[in-house]
Coordinates of C-alpha atoms in Angstrom, one line a residue:
Chain A
M25 CA -16.5 -11.7 -19.6
A26 CA -18.7 -14.1 -17.6
D27 CA -20.6 -15.3 -20.7
N28 CA -17.3 -16.6 -22.0
F29 CA -17.0 -19.2 -19.2
Y30 CA -20.7 -20.1 -19.0
N31 CA -20.2 -22.2 -22.1
E32 CA -22.4 -25.2 -23.1
V33 CA -20.1 -27.8 -21.5
L34 CA -20.2 -26.0 -18.1
L35 CA -24.0 -25.3 -18.3
D36 CA -24.7 -28.9 -19.2
H37 CA -22.7 -30.4 -16.4
N38 CA -24.3 -28.0 -14.0
L39 CA -27.9 -28.7 -15.0
H40 CA -27.4 -32.5 -15.6
P41 CA -24.6 -33.7 -13.4
Q42 CA -23.9 -37.4 -13.8
H43 CA -22.0 -37.8 -10.6
L44 CA -24.0 -35.8 -8.1
H45 CA -25.2 -38.6 -5.7
E46 CA -24.2 -40.6 -2.7
L47 CA -21.8 -43.5 -3.2
S48 CA -22.5 -46.5 -1.0
C49 CA -19.3 -48.3 -2.1
A50 CA -17.1 -45.3 -1.3
T51 CA -13.8 -46.3 0.3
C52 CA -13.0 -42.6 1.2
S53 CA -14.8 -39.3 1.4
N54 CA -13.3 -35.8 1.8
A55 CA -15.1 -32.5 2.3
G56 CA -14.1 -29.2 0.6
L57 CA -15.3 -25.8 1.4
N58 CA -15.1 -22.5 -0.6
P59 CA -16.2 -19.8 1.8
T60 CA -16.3 -17.1 -0.9
C61 CA -19.2 -18.8 -2.8
G62 CA -20.4 -20.9 0.1
D63 CA -19.8 -23.9 -2.0
S64 CA -19.5 -27.0 0.0
L65 CA -18.7 -30.3 -1.6
T66 CA -17.9 -33.8 -0.5
L67 CA -16.0 -36.1 -2.8
H68 CA -16.6 -39.8 -2.6
L69 CA -14.3 -42.3 -4.2
N70 CA -14.1 -46.1 -4.4
I71 CA -10.4 -46.9 -4.8
E72 CA -9.2 -50.5 -5.3
D73 CA -5.6 -51.5 -6.0
G74 CA -4.7 -47.9 -6.7
V75 CA -7.4 -47.5 -9.3
I76 CA -10.4 -45.1 -9.0
K77 CA -13.3 -47.6 -9.7
D78 CA -16.1 -45.2 -9.0
G79 CA -16.7 -41.7 -7.7
S80 CA -19.4 -39.2 -6.9
F81 CA -19.9 -35.8 -5.2
T82 CA -22.5 -34.4 -2.9
G83 CA -23.2 -30.9 -1.7
V84 CA -24.3 -27.5 -3.0
G85 CA -22.5 -24.8 -4.9
C86 CA -22.4 -22.5 -7.8
A87 CA -22.5 -23.7 -11.4
V88 CA -18.7 -23.4 -11.7
S89 CA -17.9 -25.6 -8.7
Q90 CA -20.6 -28.2 -9.6
A91 CA -19.7 -28.5 -13.2
S92 CA -16.0 -28.7 -12.4
A93 CA -16.6 -31.5 -10.0
D94 CA -18.8 -33.4 -12.4
I95 CA -16.2 -33.0 -15.3
M96 CA -13.4 -34.1 -13.0
L97 CA -15.2 -37.3 -12.0
D98 CA -15.9 -38.1 -15.7
L99 CA -12.2 -37.7 -16.3
I100 CA -10.8 -39.7 -13.3
I101 CA -13.1 -42.6 -12.9
G102 CA -11.3 -45.7 -14.2
R103 CA -7.9 -44.1 -13.9
S104 CA -5.1 -44.8 -11.5
V105 CA -4.6 -42.6 -8.4
E106 CA -1.3 -41.5 -10.0
E107 CA -3.0 -40.4 -13.2
A108 CA -5.6 -38.5 -11.2
K109 CA -2.8 -36.7 -9.3
H110 CA -1.2 -35.8 -12.6
L111 CA -4.5 -34.4 -13.9
C112 CA -4.9 -32.3 -10.8
R113 CA -1.5 -30.8 -11.5
L114 CA -2.5 -30.1 -15.1
F115 CA -5.8 -28.5 -14.0
G116 CA -3.8 -26.2 -11.6
K117 CA -1.5 -25.3 -14.5
M118 CA -4.4 -24.5 -16.7
I119 CA -6.0 -22.2 -14.1
S120 CA -2.8 -20.3 -13.6
G121 CA -2.4 -20.0 -17.4
E122 CA 0.8 -22.0 -17.6
I123 CA -0.4 -25.0 -19.5
T124 CA 0.8 -26.2 -23.0
D125 CA -1.6 -27.1 -25.8
D126 CA -0.7 -30.8 -25.5
E127 CA -1.3 -30.8 -21.7
L128 CA -4.7 -29.0 -22.3
E129 CA -5.7 -31.9 -24.6
E130 CA -5.1 -34.4 -21.7
L131 CA -7.7 -32.5 -19.7
E132 CA -10.4 -33.2 -22.3
E133 CA -13.7 -31.5 -21.2
A134 CA -12.1 -29.9 -18.2
S135 CA -10.4 -27.5 -20.7
A136 CA -13.8 -25.9 -21.0
L137 CA -13.0 -24.2 -17.7
A138 CA -9.8 -22.6 -18.9
N139 CA -11.4 -19.1 -19.1
I140 CA -12.0 -19.1 -15.3
S141 CA -8.4 -17.9 -15.0
K142 CA -9.7 -14.5 -16.1
M143 CA -12.1 -14.3 -13.2
P144 CA -9.9 -14.5 -10.1
A145 CA -12.9 -14.4 -7.8
R146 CA -14.1 -17.7 -9.3
V147 CA -10.9 -19.6 -9.5
K148 CA -11.6 -21.2 -6.1
C149 CA -15.0 -22.4 -7.3
A150 CA -13.3 -24.2 -10.2
T151 CA -10.5 -25.7 -8.2
L152 CA -12.5 -26.8 -5.2
S153 CA -13.2 -30.4 -6.3
W154 CA -9.6 -30.7 -7.7
K155 CA -8.1 -29.5 -4.5
T156 CA -10.3 -31.8 -2.5
L157 CA -9.1 -34.7 -4.7
E158 CA -5.5 -33.7 -4.3
Q159 CA -5.9 -33.5 -0.5
M160 CA -7.6 -36.9 -0.5
I161 CA -4.9 -38.5 -2.5
S162 CA -2.1 -37.1 -0.4
E163 CA -3.8 -38.3 2.8
I164 CA -4.2 -41.8 1.3
Q165 CA -0.6 -41.9 0.1
A166 CA 0.6 -40.7 3.5
A167 CA -1.4 -43.4 5.2
E168 CA 0.2 -46.1 3.1
Chain B
M1 CA -40.5 11.7 -11.6
M2 CA -37.3 13.8 -11.6
S3 CA -34.4 12.2 -13.5
S4 CA -31.3 13.3 -11.6
N5 CA -27.9 14.2 -12.9
Y6 CA -26.2 13.3 -9.7
K7 CA -24.0 10.9 -11.5
S8 CA -22.1 13.8 -13.1
D9 CA -20.6 14.5 -9.6
F10 CA -19.1 11.0 -9.6
P11 CA -16.0 10.6 -11.9
V12 CA -16.3 6.8 -11.9
F13 CA -19.4 7.1 -14.1
G14 CA -17.4 9.3 -16.6
A15 CA -14.7 6.7 -16.7
Y16 CA -17.1 3.8 -17.2
K17 CA -20.0 5.1 -19.1
D18 CA -21.7 1.7 -19.3
L19 CA -21.4 0.9 -15.6
V20 CA -24.5 0.2 -13.5
Y21 CA -23.3 0.3 -9.9
L22 CA -25.7 -1.4 -7.6
D23 CA -23.4 -2.4 -4.7
N24 CA -23.8 0.6 -2.6
A25 CA -24.3 -1.3 0.6
A26 CA -20.8 -2.6 0.2
T27 CA -19.2 0.7 -0.6
T28 CA -20.4 3.9 -2.4
Q29 CA -18.6 5.7 -5.2
K30 CA -16.9 9.0 -4.4
P31 CA -18.0 12.4 -5.6
R32 CA -15.6 15.0 -7.1
Q33 CA -16.2 17.2 -4.0
V34 CA -14.7 14.6 -1.7
L35 CA -11.8 13.7 -4.0
E36 CA -10.9 17.4 -4.4
A37 CA -11.1 18.0 -0.7
V38 CA -8.7 15.1 0.1
E39 CA -6.3 16.3 -2.6
K40 CA -6.4 19.8 -1.4
Y41 CA -5.6 18.6 2.1
Y42 CA -2.6 16.7 1.0
R43 CA -1.4 19.5 -1.3
E44 CA -1.8 22.4 1.1
E45 CA -2.4 21.3 4.7
N46 CA -0.6 18.1 5.3
A47 CA 1.6 17.7 8.5
N48 CA 1.4 15.5 11.5
P49 CA -1.4 16.9 13.5
L50 CA -2.0 17.4 17.3
R51 CA 1.5 18.1 18.4
G52 CA 1.8 21.0 16.1
L53 CA 4.4 23.6 16.9
Y54 CA 4.3 25.2 13.5
G55 CA 1.7 26.6 11.2
L56 CA 1.2 23.7 8.8
S57 CA 0.7 21.2 11.7
V58 CA -1.9 23.6 13.1
K59 CA -3.7 23.5 9.7
A60 CA -3.7 19.7 9.7
T61 CA -5.0 19.7 13.3
D62 CA -7.8 22.1 12.4
A63 CA -8.7 20.1 9.3
Y64 CA -9.0 17.0 11.5
E65 CA -10.9 18.6 14.4
N66 CA -13.2 20.5 12.0
A67 CA -14.1 17.1 10.5
R68 CA -14.9 15.8 14.0
E69 CA -17.2 18.8 14.6
A70 CA -18.9 18.1 11.3
V71 CA -19.6 14.5 12.3
R72 CA -20.8 15.6 15.8
K73 CA -23.3 17.9 14.2
F74 CA -24.3 15.4 11.5
I75 CA -25.4 12.8 14.1
G76 CA -26.5 15.1 16.8
A77 CA -23.9 14.2 19.5
K78 CA -23.5 16.6 22.4
S79 CA -19.8 17.0 22.3
T80 CA -16.9 16.3 20.0
K81 CA -15.5 14.2 22.9
E82 CA -18.1 11.6 21.9
I83 CA -16.7 11.3 18.4
V84 CA -13.8 8.8 17.9
F85 CA -12.3 8.4 14.5
T86 CA -11.6 4.8 13.6
R87 CA -10.9 2.9 10.3
N88 CA -14.5 1.8 9.8
A89 CA -17.6 0.5 11.5
S90 CA -15.9 -2.9 12.1
E91 CA -13.1 -1.3 14.0
S92 CA -15.5 0.9 16.0
L93 CA -17.4 -2.2 17.1
N94 CA -14.2 -4.1 17.9
L95 CA -13.1 -1.1 20.0
I96 CA -16.3 -1.4 22.1
A97 CA -15.9 -5.1 22.5
Y98 CA -12.2 -4.9 23.5
S99 CA -12.4 -1.8 25.7
F100 CA -15.8 -1.8 27.2
G101 CA -16.3 -5.5 27.0
R102 CA -13.0 -6.5 28.7
A103 CA -13.5 -3.9 31.4
F104 CA -17.2 -4.4 32.2
I105 CA -18.5 -7.7 30.9
N106 CA -18.0 -10.5 33.4
E107 CA -18.6 -14.2 33.7
G108 CA -22.2 -15.1 33.5
D109 CA -23.2 -11.8 32.0
E110 CA -25.4 -11.9 28.9
I111 CA -24.8 -10.2 25.5
L112 CA -27.8 -10.1 23.2
V113 CA -27.2 -9.9 19.4
A114 CA -29.8 -9.5 16.7
I115 CA -29.5 -12.6 14.4
S116 CA -29.4 -10.4 11.3
E117 CA -26.2 -8.7 12.4
H118 CA -23.3 -8.3 10.1
H119 CA -20.3 -10.4 11.3
S120 CA -18.7 -7.1 12.5
N121 CA -21.4 -6.7 15.1
F122 CA -21.4 -10.4 16.0
L123 CA -17.9 -11.8 16.0
P124 CA -16.4 -9.3 18.5
W125 CA -19.2 -10.3 20.9
Q126 CA -18.8 -14.0 20.3
I127 CA -15.1 -13.8 21.0
L128 CA -15.7 -11.6 24.1
A129 CA -18.3 -14.0 25.5
K130 CA -15.9 -16.9 25.0
E131 CA -13.0 -15.1 26.7
K132 CA -15.1 -13.9 29.6
G133 CA -17.3 -16.8 30.1
A134 CA -20.3 -14.6 29.3
V135 CA -23.4 -15.9 27.5
L136 CA -24.1 -14.9 23.9
K137 CA -27.8 -14.9 23.1
F138 CA -29.6 -14.1 19.8
L139 CA -32.7 -12.1 19.1
E140 CA -34.4 -14.0 16.3
C141 CA -36.3 -12.2 13.5
G142 CA -39.3 -13.3 11.5
R143 CA -39.3 -14.3 7.8
Q144 CA -39.6 -10.7 6.8
G145 CA -36.7 -9.7 9.0
E146 CA -38.9 -8.1 11.6
Y147 CA -38.1 -7.9 15.3
T148 CA -40.8 -7.4 17.8
E149 CA -40.7 -5.5 21.1
E150 CA -42.2 -8.5 22.9
A151 CA -39.3 -10.7 21.7
L152 CA -36.8 -8.2 22.8
R153 CA -38.4 -7.9 26.2
A154 CA -38.5 -11.6 26.5
A155 CA -34.8 -12.0 25.6
L156 CA -33.6 -9.4 28.1
T157 CA -32.7 -10.7 31.6
P158 CA -31.3 -8.9 34.6
R159 CA -27.9 -10.1 33.4
T160 CA -28.1 -8.7 29.9
K161 CA -25.3 -6.1 29.9
L162 CA -25.5 -5.2 26.2
F163 CA -27.7 -5.5 23.1
A164 CA -26.1 -5.2 19.6
A165 CA -28.3 -4.4 16.6
A166 CA -28.1 -2.6 13.3
Q167 CA -30.4 0.2 12.5
V168 CA -30.7 -1.1 9.0
S169 CA -29.9 -4.7 8.1
N170 CA -27.4 -5.1 5.3
V171 CA -29.4 -8.1 4.1
F172 CA -33.1 -7.1 4.5
G173 CA -32.7 -3.4 4.2
R174 CA -35.3 -3.2 6.9
I175 CA -35.2 -0.3 9.3
N176 CA -35.2 -1.6 12.9
P177 CA -37.1 0.4 15.6
I178 CA -33.9 1.3 17.4
K179 CA -35.4 4.2 19.4
R180 CA -38.0 1.8 20.9
F181 CA -35.3 -0.9 21.4
A182 CA -33.1 1.7 23.3
E183 CA -36.0 2.5 25.6
I184 CA -36.7 -1.1 26.3
C185 CA -33.0 -1.8 26.9
H186 CA -32.6 1.2 29.2
E187 CA -35.6 0.2 31.3
N188 CA -33.7 -3.1 31.8
G189 CA -30.4 -1.4 32.6
T190 CA -28.9 -2.8 29.3
L191 CA -26.7 -0.8 27.0
I192 CA -27.5 -0.6 23.3
V193 CA -24.8 -0.7 20.6
C194 CA -26.1 0.3 17.2
D195 CA -24.4 -0.5 13.9
G196 CA -25.3 2.5 11.7
A197 CA -23.2 1.4 8.7
Q198 CA -26.3 1.1 6.5
S199 CA -28.4 3.8 8.0
V200 CA -26.2 6.9 8.5
P201 CA -25.5 7.3 4.8
H202 CA -29.1 7.0 3.8
M203 CA -31.3 8.7 6.4
P204 CA -31.1 11.3 9.1
V205 CA -29.7 9.7 12.2
D206 CA -29.7 11.6 15.5
V207 CA -28.1 9.8 18.5
A208 CA -29.8 12.0 21.0
E209 CA -33.2 11.2 19.6
L210 CA -32.5 7.5 19.2
D211 CA -30.9 7.5 22.6
V212 CA -28.4 4.8 21.7
D213 CA -25.3 4.4 23.9
M214 CA -22.9 3.7 21.0
L215 CA -23.2 4.0 17.3
A216 CA -20.7 2.8 14.7
F217 CA -20.4 3.7 11.0
S218 CA -18.0 3.8 8.1
G219 CA -17.1 6.7 5.9
H220 CA -16.7 4.7 2.7
K221 CA -20.3 3.7 2.6
M222 CA -21.3 7.4 2.7
F223 CA -19.2 8.7 -0.2
A224 CA -16.0 9.3 1.8
P225 CA -12.7 7.5 1.3
M226 CA -12.0 4.0 2.7
G227 CA -10.2 3.9 6.0
I228 CA -12.1 6.4 8.0
G229 CA -14.9 5.4 10.3
V230 CA -16.7 6.7 13.4
L231 CA -17.5 5.5 16.9
Y232 CA -20.0 7.6 18.8
G233 CA -20.2 6.9 22.5
R234 CA -21.9 8.6 25.4
E235 CA -19.2 10.7 27.1
E236 CA -19.6 9.2 30.5
L237 CA -19.3 5.8 29.0
L238 CA -16.2 6.6 26.9
E239 CA -14.7 8.3 29.9
K240 CA -14.7 5.1 32.0
M241 CA -13.6 2.8 29.2
P242 CA -9.9 2.0 29.1
P243 CA -7.9 2.7 25.9
F244 CA -8.1 0.3 23.0
L245 CA -4.8 0.9 21.2
Y246 CA -1.7 2.2 22.9
G247 CA 1.0 4.5 21.4
G248 CA 1.6 8.0 20.3
E249 CA -0.9 10.8 20.6
M250 CA -3.1 9.1 23.1
I251 CA -1.0 9.7 26.2
E252 CA -0.6 12.7 28.5
Y253 CA 2.4 11.7 30.5
V254 CA 4.6 8.5 30.4
T255 CA 7.1 7.2 32.9
R256 CA 9.0 3.9 33.1
E257 CA 6.2 2.7 35.4
G258 CA 3.1 3.9 33.8
A259 CA 1.2 6.5 31.9
T260 CA -1.7 8.8 32.1
Y261 CA -3.9 9.0 29.0
A262 CA -5.1 11.9 26.9
E263 CA -8.5 13.4 27.2
L264 CA -11.4 12.1 25.1
P265 CA -11.6 11.4 22.3
H266 CA -7.8 11.2 21.8
K267 CA -7.5 8.5 24.3
F268 CA -8.9 6.2 21.7
E269 CA -6.9 7.4 18.7
A270 CA -3.4 6.0 19.1
G271 CA -0.8 6.8 16.5
T272 CA -0.9 9.2 13.6
V273 CA -4.5 9.6 12.6
N274 CA -6.1 9.5 9.1
V275 CA -6.5 13.3 8.6
G276 CA -7.0 12.9 4.8
G277 CA -9.8 10.4 5.5
A278 CA -11.4 12.7 8.1
V279 CA -11.2 15.6 5.6
G280 CA -12.9 13.4 3.0
L281 CA -15.6 12.4 5.5
H282 CA -16.2 16.1 6.3
A283 CA -16.5 16.8 2.5
A284 CA -18.9 13.9 2.2
I285 CA -21.1 15.2 5.0
D286 CA -21.2 18.6 3.3
Y287 CA -22.1 16.9 0.0
I288 CA -24.9 14.9 1.6
N289 CA -26.2 18.1 3.3
S290 CA -26.0 20.0 0.0
I291 CA -28.3 17.4 -1.6
G292 CA -30.4 17.0 1.6
F293 CA -31.7 13.9 3.2
E294 CA -35.2 14.8 2.1
N295 CA -34.1 14.4 -1.5
I296 CA -31.9 11.4 -0.8
V297 CA -34.6 9.4 1.0
R298 CA -37.2 10.3 -1.6
R299 CA -35.0 9.4 -4.5
E300 CA -33.8 6.1 -2.9
D301 CA -37.4 5.2 -2.0
E302 CA -38.6 5.8 -5.5
L303 CA -35.9 3.7 -7.0
T304 CA -36.4 0.9 -4.5
A305 CA -40.1 0.8 -5.2
L306 CA -39.5 0.7 -9.0
A307 CA -36.9 -2.1 -8.7
F308 CA -39.0 -4.1 -6.1
G309 CA -42.1 -3.9 -8.2
K310 CA -40.4 -5.1 -11.4
M311 CA -38.4 -7.8 -9.6
Q312 CA -41.7 -9.3 -8.3
E313 CA -42.8 -9.7 -11.9
V314 CA -39.7 -11.7 -13.0
P315 CA -40.5 -15.5 -12.7
Y316 CA -38.3 -17.6 -10.4
V317 CA -37.0 -14.6 -8.6
N318 CA -37.5 -14.7 -4.8
I319 CA -37.0 -11.5 -2.7
I320 CA -35.7 -12.1 0.8
G321 CA -37.4 -10.2 3.7
G322 CA -40.2 -7.7 3.6
E323 CA -43.1 -8.2 1.3
S324 CA -43.4 -4.5 0.3
A325 CA -40.8 -2.1 -1.1
V326 CA -41.0 0.2 2.0
C327 CA -39.4 -2.5 4.1
H328 CA -36.3 -2.5 1.9
S329 CA -34.8 1.0 2.0
G330 CA -32.4 0.6 -1.0
I331 CA -31.4 -3.0 -0.3
I332 CA -33.0 -5.9 -2.1
T333 CA -31.6 -9.3 -1.5
F334 CA -32.8 -12.1 -3.7
T335 CA -32.3 -15.6 -5.1
I336 CA -33.2 -17.1 -8.5
D337 CA -34.4 -20.7 -8.5
G338 CA -31.8 -23.0 -9.8
V339 CA -29.0 -20.4 -10.1
H340 CA -26.3 -20.0 -7.6
P341 CA -25.9 -16.3 -6.5
H342 CA -22.2 -16.2 -7.6
D343 CA -23.3 -17.2 -11.1
I344 CA -26.0 -14.5 -10.9
A345 CA -23.4 -11.9 -10.0
A346 CA -21.1 -13.1 -12.8
I347 CA -23.8 -12.7 -15.4
F348 CA -24.7 -9.3 -14.2
D349 CA -21.0 -8.4 -14.4
S350 CA -20.9 -9.5 -18.0
D351 CA -23.5 -6.9 -18.6
N352 CA -21.5 -4.3 -16.6
I353 CA -23.8 -4.3 -13.7
A354 CA -22.2 -4.6 -10.2
I355 CA -24.1 -6.4 -7.5
R356 CA -23.0 -8.5 -4.5
A357 CA -23.4 -12.2 -4.0
G358 CA -22.7 -14.5 -1.0
H359 CA -23.5 -14.3 2.6
H360 CA -23.1 -10.5 2.9
C361 CA -21.1 -11.2 6.0
A362 CA -24.2 -12.5 7.7
Q363 CA -23.8 -16.3 7.9
P364 CA -25.8 -16.8 11.1
L365 CA -28.8 -15.0 9.4
H366 CA -28.5 -17.2 6.3
Q367 CA -28.5 -20.3 8.5
H368 CA -31.6 -18.8 10.4
L369 CA -33.4 -18.3 7.1
A370 CA -32.2 -21.7 5.8
V371 CA -30.8 -20.2 2.5
Q372 CA -27.4 -21.1 1.2
S373 CA -26.4 -17.7 -0.1
T374 CA -28.1 -14.8 -1.8
A375 CA -27.6 -12.0 -4.3
R376 CA -28.0 -8.4 -3.4
M377 CA -28.6 -5.2 -5.2
S378 CA -28.2 -2.0 -3.3
L379 CA -29.0 1.6 -4.3
A380 CA -27.8 5.1 -3.7
F381 CA -29.5 8.3 -4.7
Y382 CA -27.2 8.7 -7.7
N383 CA -28.7 5.6 -9.3
D384 CA -31.4 6.3 -11.9
E385 CA -34.3 4.6 -13.7
E386 CA -32.1 3.5 -16.5
D387 CA -29.9 1.6 -14.0
I388 CA -33.0 -0.2 -12.7
E389 CA -34.2 -1.0 -16.3
R390 CA -30.9 -2.5 -17.1
F391 CA -30.8 -4.5 -13.9
I392 CA -34.3 -5.9 -14.6
K393 CA -33.4 -6.7 -18.2
T394 CA -30.4 -8.7 -17.2
L395 CA -32.3 -10.3 -14.3
S396 CA -34.9 -11.6 -16.7
T397 CA -32.3 -13.3 -18.9
I398 CA -30.3 -15.1 -16.2
R399 CA -32.1 -18.5 -16.2
R400 CA -32.0 -18.7 -19.9
R401 CA -28.3 -17.9 -20.0
M402 CA -27.7 -20.6 -17.4
G403 CA -29.2 -23.1 -19.7
Y404 CA -32.8 -23.3 -18.6
G405 CA -35.4 -23.4 -21.3
G406 CA -38.4 -21.0 -21.5

């Protein structure tokens, strides 16, 4: 069970996160909380002209939430806000087990988290950063 | 050391031969004796009790009231009027806060709560204090989870109406000196509300000896079904408390303008009660008595000492609370450097070992100890040496399985 989702990709991102740091050039930051694990994470993005130029996260959490955030940032930095929104939707589909093989390819390394859907108690850990990102984007778009 | 075969009483271990169940502080498994008693009740004695005008209803009433008598005897209460059935310890504690609290706690009064309390013995008081303009104060514990008499004396003031504390902390597993606390509180004219959820299943608890004013506990943590719990309260205290829930079975006489309420303890038991649960609790008490607390305590202490000793030898494992096994009575909460508790629990689960991770419903305590969250293993007498061995074996592999070298 659990060993299936603690794969190398997840373990590596948890032990050696590239994006776990403050971001001085951040244009927006949003906090997300997962009370079941006690994961608390703040996502920082630098968005210019609708493009995510840079991003990071801070906070503490379980391996699943930390790795998921790190993988997500790998994927979205350099992409447009619209593309990030699309990836959030795909990630949600993957976790609920409704994703097609083609869509799964779009998620690249994030597809390493697909098995989380079999551990309902951990779904919130995996989706925390993605939900925080979605919330952030919808707030930005509502403000425009 | 005796290797028990208590597990053979518990069908779940027949269904899952590989299961190591170490989450007994969350809920215990149920023995055949309890399951059979509940089934027999529903097969042969079920009717709506207390207003029984026919034989079957009288049987149901007897089953329910016999369970109350069994509880009374089990905890040494004076009268069955002092035993109120609830859903669980949380509901019992809420009942006190709503009924006693709203009637007798006033603006400026103080409520003292031990910092290690489970949310169930903390939130009702927090809400009550906010509503009434009362002051919520905390009794702080040391690193080992210990509370001192001096600290309690210093925290009590002439305005302290009530002190809420667990007999055994669900995080530390430490036994608090409730009897001494009750004496100190009473000298100050303060009532003491004791959460017995973690003590009543595991050691002899006698309310007369402890001299607590109220005691709450859950059936499901003592081998009974979920959904049955107990509130013990001193008769004179319960007598002056207003009802908590209103409805059927708790009234004497109702008119358009008002109502008079039933005698204790029925005043606090509105609506059709959980007879099946009470019957299960009765059977659980009989089962505990048949094994005997002497054996239960000895067995749980042996297993705690074994686990504690071996856990101390595992590198990167940090035990929360007391520095010796005797401070832990069946509950060992721990962290592993670099591994989040939920990942710890997930890896145990992959080896079919059930433990708990998170805040254990004690967030203020985790803030006080400055730990994010923790993992917890908790024993019952039916666990055995092999369970502990498997637990330790998995514990020793966790860092490696999370990608740490060495």
